[in-house]
mmCIF file of C-alpha atoms and ligand atoms in Angstrom:
data_model
loop_
_atom_site.group_PDB
_atom_site.id
_atom_site.type_symbol
_atom_site.label_atom_id
_atom_site.label_comp_id
_atom_site.label_asym_id
_atom_site.label_seq_id
_atom_site.Cartn_x
_atom_site.Cartn_y
_atom_site.Cartn_z
ATOM 1 C CA MET H 1 0.054 0.017 0.119
ATOM 2 C CA ILE H 2 0.912 3.713 -0.731
ATOM 3 C CA MET H 3 -0.041 4.893 2.420
ATOM 4 C CA ASP H 4 0.332 3.782 5.893
ATOM 5 C CA ILE H 5 -3.129 3.770 7.645
ATOM 6 C CA ARG H 6 -1.804 5.705 10.650
ATOM 7 C CA GLU H 7 -1.371 8.575 8.398
ATOM 8 C CA ILE H 8 -5.005 9.217 8.432
ATOM 9 C CA LEU H 9 -5.399 9.164 12.174
ATOM 10 C CA ASN H 10 -5.762 12.200 14.428
ATOM 11 C CA SER H 11 -5.648 15.532 12.430
ATOM 12 C CA PRO H 12 -4.494 18.586 14.360
ATOM 13 C CA VAL H 13 -6.900 21.417 15.566
ATOM 14 C CA GLU H 14 -5.919 24.983 15.051
ATOM 15 C CA GLN H 15 -6.832 28.180 16.859
ATOM 16 C CA LYS H 16 -7.461 31.020 14.274
ATOM 17 C CA ILE H 17 -9.279 34.577 14.280
ATOM 18 C CA PHE H 18 -11.332 35.364 11.386
ATOM 19 C CA GLU H 19 -13.318 38.492 11.283
ATOM 20 C CA ASN H 20 -12.839 38.966 15.072
ATOM 21 C CA ARG H 21 -14.354 35.958 15.755
ATOM 22 C CA GLU H 22 -12.358 32.854 17.418
ATOM 23 C CA ILE H 23 -12.656 29.693 15.442
ATOM 24 C CA PHE H 24 -10.965 26.236 15.940
ATOM 25 C CA ILE H 25 -10.236 24.405 12.640
ATOM 26 C CA LYS H 26 -9.956 20.585 12.579
ATOM 27 C CA ARG H 27 -7.288 20.070 9.543
ATOM 28 C CA ASP H 28 -8.814 16.950 8.052
ATOM 29 C CA ASP H 29 -7.289 18.566 4.872
ATOM 30 C CA LEU H 30 -3.751 17.294 6.328
ATOM 31 C CA LEU H 31 -4.760 13.725 6.832
ATOM 32 C CA SER H 32 -3.175 12.654 3.399
ATOM 33 C CA ASP H 33 -1.988 14.212 0.002
ATOM 34 C CA GLU H 34 -3.660 11.529 -1.638
ATOM 35 C CA PHE H 35 -7.076 11.558 -0.269
ATOM 36 C CA SER H 36 -9.634 14.400 0.237
ATOM 37 C CA GLY H 37 -10.047 14.630 4.119
ATOM 38 C CA ASN H 38 -13.700 14.091 4.086
ATOM 39 C CA LYS H 39 -13.295 11.007 1.774
ATOM 40 C CA ALA H 40 -10.466 9.663 3.733
ATOM 41 C CA ARG H 41 -12.791 9.410 6.747
ATOM 42 C CA LYS H 42 -15.690 8.148 4.351
ATOM 43 C CA PHE H 43 -13.654 5.563 2.826
ATOM 44 C CA TYR H 44 -11.551 4.465 6.042
ATOM 45 C CA PHE H 45 -13.422 1.294 6.197
ATOM 46 C CA PHE H 46 -12.329 0.148 2.534
ATOM 47 C CA LEU H 47 -8.789 1.245 3.451
ATOM 48 C CA LYS H 48 -8.427 -0.446 6.599
ATOM 49 C CA ASN H 49 -10.191 -3.786 6.188
ATOM 50 C CA GLU H 50 -8.660 -6.861 4.041
ATOM 51 C CA PHE H 51 -10.890 -7.652 0.876
ATOM 52 C CA PRO H 52 -9.085 -10.689 -0.315
ATOM 53 C CA GLN H 53 -11.715 -11.417 -2.930
ATOM 54 C CA VAL H 54 -12.349 -8.054 -4.347
ATOM 55 C CA GLU H 55 -11.337 -7.133 -7.860
ATOM 56 C CA LYS H 56 -13.253 -4.018 -8.545
ATOM 57 C CA ILE H 57 -14.834 -0.970 -7.312
ATOM 58 C CA VAL H 58 -17.740 0.803 -8.955
ATOM 59 C CA SER H 59 -19.084 3.921 -8.238
ATOM 60 C CA TYR H 60 -20.973 7.070 -9.999
ATOM 61 C CA GLY H 61 -21.610 10.592 -9.825
ATOM 62 C CA SER H 62 -20.395 13.886 -11.111
ATOM 63 C CA ASN H 63 -17.191 14.333 -13.474
ATOM 64 C CA GLN H 64 -15.486 16.398 -11.056
ATOM 65 C CA SER H 65 -16.274 14.766 -7.798
ATOM 66 C CA ASN H 66 -13.795 14.576 -4.847
ATOM 67 C CA ALA H 67 -15.242 11.076 -4.035
ATOM 68 C CA MET H 68 -14.246 9.983 -7.447
ATOM 69 C CA TYR H 69 -10.720 10.969 -7.119
ATOM 70 C CA SER H 70 -10.572 9.514 -3.744
ATOM 71 C CA LEU H 71 -11.772 6.091 -5.019
ATOM 72 C CA SER H 72 -9.326 6.154 -7.896
ATOM 73 C CA VAL H 73 -6.496 6.471 -4.989
ATOM 74 C CA LEU H 74 -8.079 3.627 -3.220
ATOM 75 C CA ALA H 75 -8.341 1.227 -6.218
ATOM 76 C CA LYS H 76 -4.727 2.040 -7.318
ATOM 77 C CA MET H 77 -3.476 1.492 -3.579
ATOM 78 C CA ARG H 78 -5.370 -1.958 -3.369
ATOM 79 C CA GLY H 79 -4.861 -3.137 -7.088
ATOM 80 C CA TRP H 80 -8.145 -2.924 -7.809
ATOM 81 C CA ASP H 81 -10.092 -1.872 -11.036
ATOM 82 C CA PHE H 82 -12.068 1.235 -10.846
ATOM 83 C CA GLU H 83 -15.230 1.960 -12.938
ATOM 84 C CA TYR H 84 -16.937 5.142 -12.549
ATOM 85 C CA TYR H 85 -20.016 6.263 -14.239
ATOM 86 C CA VAL H 86 -21.176 9.697 -15.200
ATOM 87 C CA ASP H 87 -24.487 10.698 -16.906
ATOM 88 C CA HIS H 88 -22.381 13.026 -19.294
ATOM 89 C CA LEU H 89 -19.039 14.198 -20.282
ATOM 90 C CA PRO H 90 -18.492 17.832 -21.710
ATOM 91 C CA GLU H 91 -16.325 17.784 -24.800
ATOM 92 C CA TYR H 92 -14.464 20.507 -23.302
ATOM 93 C CA LEU H 93 -13.363 18.261 -20.229
ATOM 94 C CA LYS H 94 -12.758 15.443 -22.451
ATOM 95 C CA SER H 95 -10.329 17.220 -24.799
ATOM 96 C CA ASN H 96 -8.694 19.158 -21.731
ATOM 97 C CA PRO H 97 -8.670 16.901 -18.813
ATOM 98 C CA GLN H 98 -8.195 18.900 -15.397
ATOM 99 C CA GLY H 99 -8.670 18.539 -11.704
ATOM 100 C CA ASN H 100 -10.264 15.563 -10.159
ATOM 101 C CA TYR H 101 -11.084 14.069 -13.714
ATOM 102 C CA LYS H 102 -7.511 14.178 -14.892
ATOM 103 C CA TYR H 103 -5.923 12.582 -11.700
ATOM 104 C CA SER H 104 -8.604 9.846 -11.704
ATOM 105 C CA LEU H 105 -7.742 9.019 -15.035
ATOM 106 C CA ARG H 106 -4.096 8.966 -14.343
ATOM 107 C CA ASN H 107 -4.803 6.610 -11.287
ATOM 108 C CA GLY H 108 -6.514 4.252 -14.008
ATOM 109 C CA MET H 109 -10.041 5.115 -13.458
ATOM 110 C CA LYS H 110 -12.201 3.533 -16.434
ATOM 111 C CA LEU H 111 -15.050 6.053 -16.988
ATOM 112 C CA MET H 112 -18.369 4.926 -18.181
ATOM 113 C CA VAL H 113 -20.872 7.278 -19.803
ATOM 114 C CA ALA H 114 -24.460 6.285 -19.163
ATOM 115 C CA LYS H 115 -27.853 8.039 -19.033
ATOM 116 C CA LEU H 116 -28.870 5.743 -16.028
ATOM 117 C CA LYS H 117 -27.112 5.329 -12.982
ATOM 118 C CA PRO H 118 -25.778 1.871 -12.428
ATOM 119 C CA LYS H 119 -27.805 -0.181 -9.907
ATOM 120 C CA ARG H 120 -26.401 -1.757 -6.921
ATOM 121 C CA GLU H 121 -28.090 -5.221 -7.183
ATOM 122 C CA GLU H 122 -26.928 -5.663 -10.787
ATOM 123 C CA ILE H 123 -23.148 -4.985 -9.814
ATOM 124 C CA GLU H 124 -22.509 -5.927 -6.115
ATOM 125 C CA SER H 125 -20.831 -9.303 -5.943
ATOM 126 C CA ASP H 126 -17.916 -11.238 -3.806
ATOM 127 C CA GLN H 127 -15.575 -9.632 -6.259
ATOM 128 C CA VAL H 128 -17.194 -6.173 -6.716
ATOM 129 C CA ILE H 129 -17.533 -3.488 -4.222
ATOM 130 C CA PHE H 130 -20.281 -0.775 -5.086
ATOM 131 C CA VAL H 131 -20.148 2.759 -3.577
ATOM 132 C CA GLU H 132 -23.087 5.185 -3.605
ATOM 133 C CA GLU H 133 -22.403 8.559 -4.962
ATOM 134 C CA GLY H 134 -20.327 10.676 -2.637
ATOM 135 C CA GLY H 135 -19.844 7.719 -0.271
ATOM 136 C CA ARG H 136 -23.396 7.971 1.116
ATOM 137 C CA GLN H 137 -23.602 4.483 2.821
ATOM 138 C CA GLU H 138 -23.392 2.803 6.231
ATOM 139 C CA GLU H 139 -19.462 1.962 5.579
ATOM 140 C CA ALA H 140 -18.742 5.599 6.130
ATOM 141 C CA LYS H 141 -19.870 5.452 9.755
ATOM 142 C CA GLU H 142 -16.400 3.553 10.643
ATOM 143 C CA GLY H 143 -14.137 6.667 9.601
ATOM 144 C CA VAL H 144 -16.720 9.237 10.949
ATOM 145 C CA LEU H 145 -16.824 7.641 14.301
ATOM 146 C CA GLN H 146 -12.943 8.022 14.441
ATOM 147 C CA LEU H 147 -13.344 11.632 13.567
ATOM 148 C CA ALA H 148 -16.009 12.056 16.430
ATOM 149 C CA ARG H 149 -13.599 10.406 18.971
ATOM 150 C CA GLU H 150 -10.698 12.824 18.003
ATOM 151 C CA ILE H 151 -12.976 15.713 18.553
ATOM 152 C CA GLU H 152 -14.240 14.353 22.011
ATOM 153 C CA ARG H 153 -10.663 13.821 23.061
ATOM 154 C CA TRP H 154 -9.593 17.404 22.065
ATOM 155 C CA LYS H 155 -12.708 18.804 23.582
ATOM 156 C CA LYS H 156 -11.579 16.990 26.941
ATOM 157 C CA GLU H 157 -8.137 18.158 26.704
ATOM 158 C CA LYS H 158 -9.157 21.663 26.137
ATOM 159 C CA LYS H 159 -11.574 21.565 29.018
ATOM 160 C CA ILE H 160 -14.387 22.737 26.911
ATOM 161 C CA GLY H 161 -17.909 22.247 28.231
ATOM 162 C CA LYS H 162 -20.388 22.687 25.247
ATOM 163 C CA LEU H 163 -19.058 22.785 21.711
ATOM 164 C CA HIS H 164 -20.442 23.634 18.559
ATOM 165 C CA LEU H 165 -19.276 21.996 15.358
ATOM 166 C CA PHE H 166 -19.896 23.382 11.773
ATOM 167 C CA LEU H 167 -19.177 21.850 8.411
ATOM 168 C CA PRO H 168 -20.849 22.163 4.903
ATOM 169 C CA SER H 169 -22.841 19.204 3.413
ATOM 170 C CA GLY H 170 -23.004 17.756 0.251
ATOM 171 C CA THR H 171 -24.860 14.272 0.875
ATOM 172 C CA GLY H 172 -24.780 15.247 4.454
ATOM 173 C CA THR H 173 -23.493 11.662 5.516
ATOM 174 C CA THR H 174 -20.393 13.202 7.240
ATOM 175 C CA ALA H 175 -22.546 15.677 9.378
ATOM 176 C CA LEU H 176 -25.160 13.101 10.358
ATOM 177 C CA PHE H 177 -22.755 10.314 11.202
ATOM 178 C CA LEU H 178 -20.861 12.746 13.382
ATOM 179 C CA GLN H 179 -24.078 13.835 15.330
ATOM 180 C CA GLN H 180 -24.938 10.403 15.870
ATOM 181 C CA SER H 181 -21.718 9.509 17.196
ATOM 182 C CA LEU H 182 -21.336 12.469 19.530
ATOM 183 C CA PRO H 183 -22.677 13.227 22.796
ATOM 184 C CA ASN H 184 -25.296 15.843 23.706
ATOM 185 C CA SER H 185 -22.784 18.542 24.698
ATOM 186 C CA ILE H 186 -21.380 18.678 21.019
ATOM 187 C CA GLN H 187 -24.187 20.168 18.629
ATOM 188 C CA VAL H 188 -23.370 19.550 14.842
ATOM 189 C CA TYR H 189 -24.637 22.570 12.569
ATOM 190 C CA THR H 190 -24.476 22.331 8.519
ATOM 191 C CA VAL H 191 -25.535 23.933 5.498
ATOM 192 C CA PRO H 192 -26.748 22.306 2.322
ATOM 193 C CA CYS H 193 -24.487 23.179 -0.489
ATOM 194 C CA VAL H 194 -25.990 20.498 -3.075
ATOM 195 C CA GLY H 195 -29.746 21.023 -3.232
ATOM 196 C CA ASP H 196 -31.878 22.771 -0.419
ATOM 197 C CA SER H 197 -32.777 21.964 3.371
ATOM 198 C CA ASP H 198 -35.576 19.626 2.257
ATOM 199 C CA TYR H 199 -33.110 17.546 0.017
ATOM 200 C CA LEU H 200 -30.676 17.431 3.036
ATOM 201 C CA LYS H 201 -33.388 16.501 5.554
ATOM 202 C CA TRP H 202 -34.480 13.791 3.144
ATOM 203 C CA GLN H 203 -31.035 12.515 3.000
ATOM 204 C CA PHE H 204 -30.702 12.506 6.850
ATOM 205 C CA ASN H 205 -33.900 10.632 7.050
ATOM 206 C CA ALA H 206 -32.737 8.055 4.644
ATOM 207 C CA LEU H 207 -29.630 7.612 6.997
ATOM 208 C CA ASP H 208 -31.298 7.580 10.251
ATOM 209 C CA LYS H 209 -35.137 8.193 11.409
ATOM 210 C CA ASN H 210 -34.281 9.448 14.737
ATOM 211 C CA HIS H 211 -34.545 13.355 14.345
ATOM 212 C CA MET H 212 -32.635 13.614 17.711
ATOM 213 C CA ASN H 213 -29.456 12.527 15.598
ATOM 214 C CA HIS H 214 -29.992 15.154 12.965
ATOM 215 C CA PRO H 215 -27.598 18.171 12.795
ATOM 216 C CA ILE H 216 -29.195 21.475 12.781
ATOM 217 C CA ILE H 217 -29.469 22.987 9.243
ATOM 218 C CA LEU H 218 -28.746 26.658 8.736
ATOM 219 C CA GLU H 219 -29.196 28.393 5.273
ATOM 220 C CA PRO H 220 -27.316 31.143 3.577
ATOM 221 C CA LYS H 221 -28.906 34.195 3.027
ATOM 222 C CA LYS H 222 -28.876 33.830 -0.522
ATOM 223 C CA LYS H 223 -29.423 30.821 -2.670
ATOM 224 C CA TYR H 224 -26.012 29.164 -3.998
ATOM 225 C CA HIS H 225 -26.142 26.832 -7.000
ATOM 226 C CA PHE H 226 -23.750 23.813 -6.387
ATOM 227 C CA GLY H 227 -20.619 24.228 -8.803
ATOM 228 C CA LYS H 228 -21.693 27.966 -10.195
ATOM 229 C CA LEU H 229 -19.153 30.558 -9.768
ATOM 230 C CA TYR H 230 -19.954 33.535 -7.166
ATOM 231 C CA ARG H 231 -17.838 36.718 -6.766
ATOM 232 C CA GLU H 232 -18.643 36.473 -2.794
ATOM 233 C CA SER H 233 -17.508 32.837 -2.910
ATOM 234 C CA TYR H 234 -14.233 33.584 -4.367
ATOM 235 C CA ASN H 235 -13.935 36.807 -2.121
ATOM 236 C CA ILE H 236 -14.238 34.865 1.196
ATOM 237 C CA TRP H 237 -12.052 32.088 -0.039
ATOM 238 C CA LEU H 238 -9.180 34.750 -0.699
ATOM 239 C CA LYS H 239 -10.111 36.438 2.539
ATOM 240 C CA LEU H 240 -9.627 33.016 4.477
ATOM 241 C CA GLN H 241 -6.179 32.663 2.903
ATOM 242 C CA ASP H 242 -5.139 36.091 3.898
ATOM 243 C CA GLU H 243 -6.528 36.301 7.274
ATOM 244 C CA ILE H 244 -5.955 32.753 8.531
ATOM 245 C CA GLY H 245 -3.568 31.408 5.907
ATOM 246 C CA ILE H 246 -5.364 28.340 5.103
ATOM 247 C CA GLU H 247 -6.750 27.208 1.722
ATOM 248 C CA PHE H 248 -10.060 25.891 1.710
ATOM 249 C CA ASP H 249 -11.893 24.140 -1.032
ATOM 250 C CA LEU H 250 -13.815 26.290 -3.631
ATOM 251 C CA LEU H 251 -17.271 24.354 -3.931
ATOM 252 C CA TYR H 252 -18.412 23.770 -0.354
ATOM 253 C CA ASP H 253 -16.115 26.028 1.844
ATOM 254 C CA PRO H 254 -17.254 29.390 0.763
ATOM 255 C CA VAL H 255 -20.816 28.689 1.279
ATOM 256 C CA GLY H 256 -20.002 27.032 4.650
ATOM 257 C CA TRP H 257 -17.940 30.125 6.021
ATOM 258 C CA MET H 258 -20.408 32.707 4.415
ATOM 259 C CA THR H 259 -23.319 30.828 6.354
ATOM 260 C CA MET H 260 -21.354 30.320 9.648
ATOM 261 C CA MET H 261 -20.361 33.860 9.775
ATOM 262 C CA GLU H 262 -23.844 35.204 9.274
ATOM 263 C CA ASN H 263 -25.121 33.078 11.886
ATOM 264 C CA SER H 264 -22.289 33.950 13.999
ATOM 265 C CA ALA H 265 -24.530 35.200 16.875
ATOM 266 C CA ILE H 266 -26.199 31.757 17.631
ATOM 267 C CA PHE H 267 -22.722 30.112 18.513
ATOM 268 C CA SER H 268 -22.369 31.140 21.948
ATOM 269 C CA SER H 269 -19.870 28.274 22.760
ATOM 270 C CA PRO H 270 -16.562 27.500 21.210
ATOM 271 C CA LEU H 271 -16.825 26.902 17.455
ATOM 272 C CA LEU H 272 -14.960 24.129 15.512
ATOM 273 C CA TYR H 273 -15.039 24.307 11.844
ATOM 274 C CA ILE H 274 -14.050 21.008 10.074
ATOM 275 C CA HIS H 275 -11.814 21.444 6.893
ATOM 276 C CA GLN H 276 -12.865 18.664 4.893
ATOM 277 C CA GLY H 277 -10.280 18.761 2.027
ATOM 278 C CA GLY H 278 -10.981 18.615 -1.343
ATOM 279 C CA LEU H 279 -8.075 21.120 -2.477
ATOM 280 C CA ILE H 280 -7.394 18.940 -5.880
ATOM 281 C CA GLY H 281 -10.877 19.998 -7.025
ATOM 282 C CA ASN H 282 -9.671 23.812 -6.684
ATOM 283 C CA GLU H 283 -7.552 23.355 -9.638
ATOM 284 C CA SER H 284 -10.557 23.027 -12.245
ATOM 285 C CA MET H 285 -12.607 25.577 -10.099
ATOM 286 C CA LEU H 286 -9.692 28.258 -10.256
ATOM 287 C CA VAL H 287 -9.510 27.825 -14.167
ATOM 288 C CA ARG H 288 -13.140 28.637 -14.401
ATOM 289 C CA TYR H 289 -12.815 31.461 -12.092
ATOM 290 C CA GLN H 290 -10.153 32.984 -14.147
ATOM 291 C CA ARG H 291 -11.862 32.557 -17.374
ATOM 292 C CA LYS H 292 -15.151 34.202 -15.880
ATOM 293 C CA TYR H 293 -13.423 37.008 -14.281
ATOM 294 C CA SER H 294 -10.492 37.185 -16.739
ATOM 295 C CA GLU H 295 -8.043 38.269 -14.214
ATOM 296 C CA ASN H 296 -5.014 37.073 -12.610
ATOM 297 C CA ILE H 297 -6.668 35.417 -9.299
ATOM 298 C CA LYS H 298 -3.987 33.220 -7.939
HETATM 299 C C1 PLP X 301 -17.633 15.381 -0.256
HETATM 300 C C2 PLP X 301 -17.088 16.675 0.347
HETATM 301 C C3 PLP X 301 -17.971 17.320 1.195
HETATM 302 C C4 PLP X 301 -19.638 16.702 1.461
HETATM 303 O O1 PLP X 301 -19.542 15.722 2.180
HETATM 304 P P1 PLP X 301 -21.041 14.837 2.567
HETATM 305 O O2 PLP X 301 -20.592 13.690 3.601
HETATM 306 O O3 PLP X 301 -21.447 14.424 1.148
HETATM 307 O O4 PLP X 301 -21.755 15.807 3.245
HETATM 308 C C5 PLP X 301 -17.790 18.489 1.898
HETATM 309 N N1 PLP X 301 -16.526 19.148 1.542
HETATM 310 C C6 PLP X 301 -15.704 18.475 0.734
HETATM 311 C C7 PLP X 301 -14.298 19.038 0.729
HETATM 312 C C8 PLP X 301 -15.954 17.214 0.130
HETATM 313 O O5 PLP X 301 -15.005 16.689 -0.629
#
């Protein structure tokens, strides 16, 4: 294996000031160069356990997904084939591979273009692992539980009573499994970045019917469409680098930070933001930002 499993244990927490507010940051982006932080947690189960019979891993989703890239790394490490289904592949990307797409191909990903998403029951077998879009499945629990234990240990060391956690959601799997694994003294807050609050609630319900385990959903003042470019998203991304010296991802984190800062008043207890990685995706996002605003932005 390329990566020792211990590398992805126990990411550091840093204390920062942003817009005059103290915020702790859990640096899951530092877990591994190869994996996006959040996906290292979600795919921990597949990294840690032995699968002697498995030969192939199959998944589906968007053509620039962080999960796609992380699965390509996993497959390469384990010597598995990797098939990934997308419903379309733009000509532009096909002739100019970049970002997650480019690096996934380099890792040996076999891209399948099909209108319909593949069905688990037709694919899964003793030799083939099927992974839902974005890793939204029970297996993600093991790695997220590990993250929960790290946060609890840190909170105890810091002698913090009540703690607020904030992280932006795609499928909401990480936020939900975190809240499920944490005691009442730690409240998880999140914001939907893909779809709206109803979609996120629906996702939470699909994973856990017990509403007591659901994170609190906050909404940004304005509606942001996933993957679209916004001047204010880029601005806060830059400001974060200037003020606290950390690069965040350009898809989830700008909406995360904007929403968290807009709601700053409700966080009366210490606040911990989870940096979930995803920096490889910034490559293609920055190209788009440059094209859109045609100026030198990095
Ligand atoms: C995948 C990802 C998310 C979303 O995680 P979910 O568990 O699907 O909510 C957030 N941030 C980054 C950087 C990601 O790669």
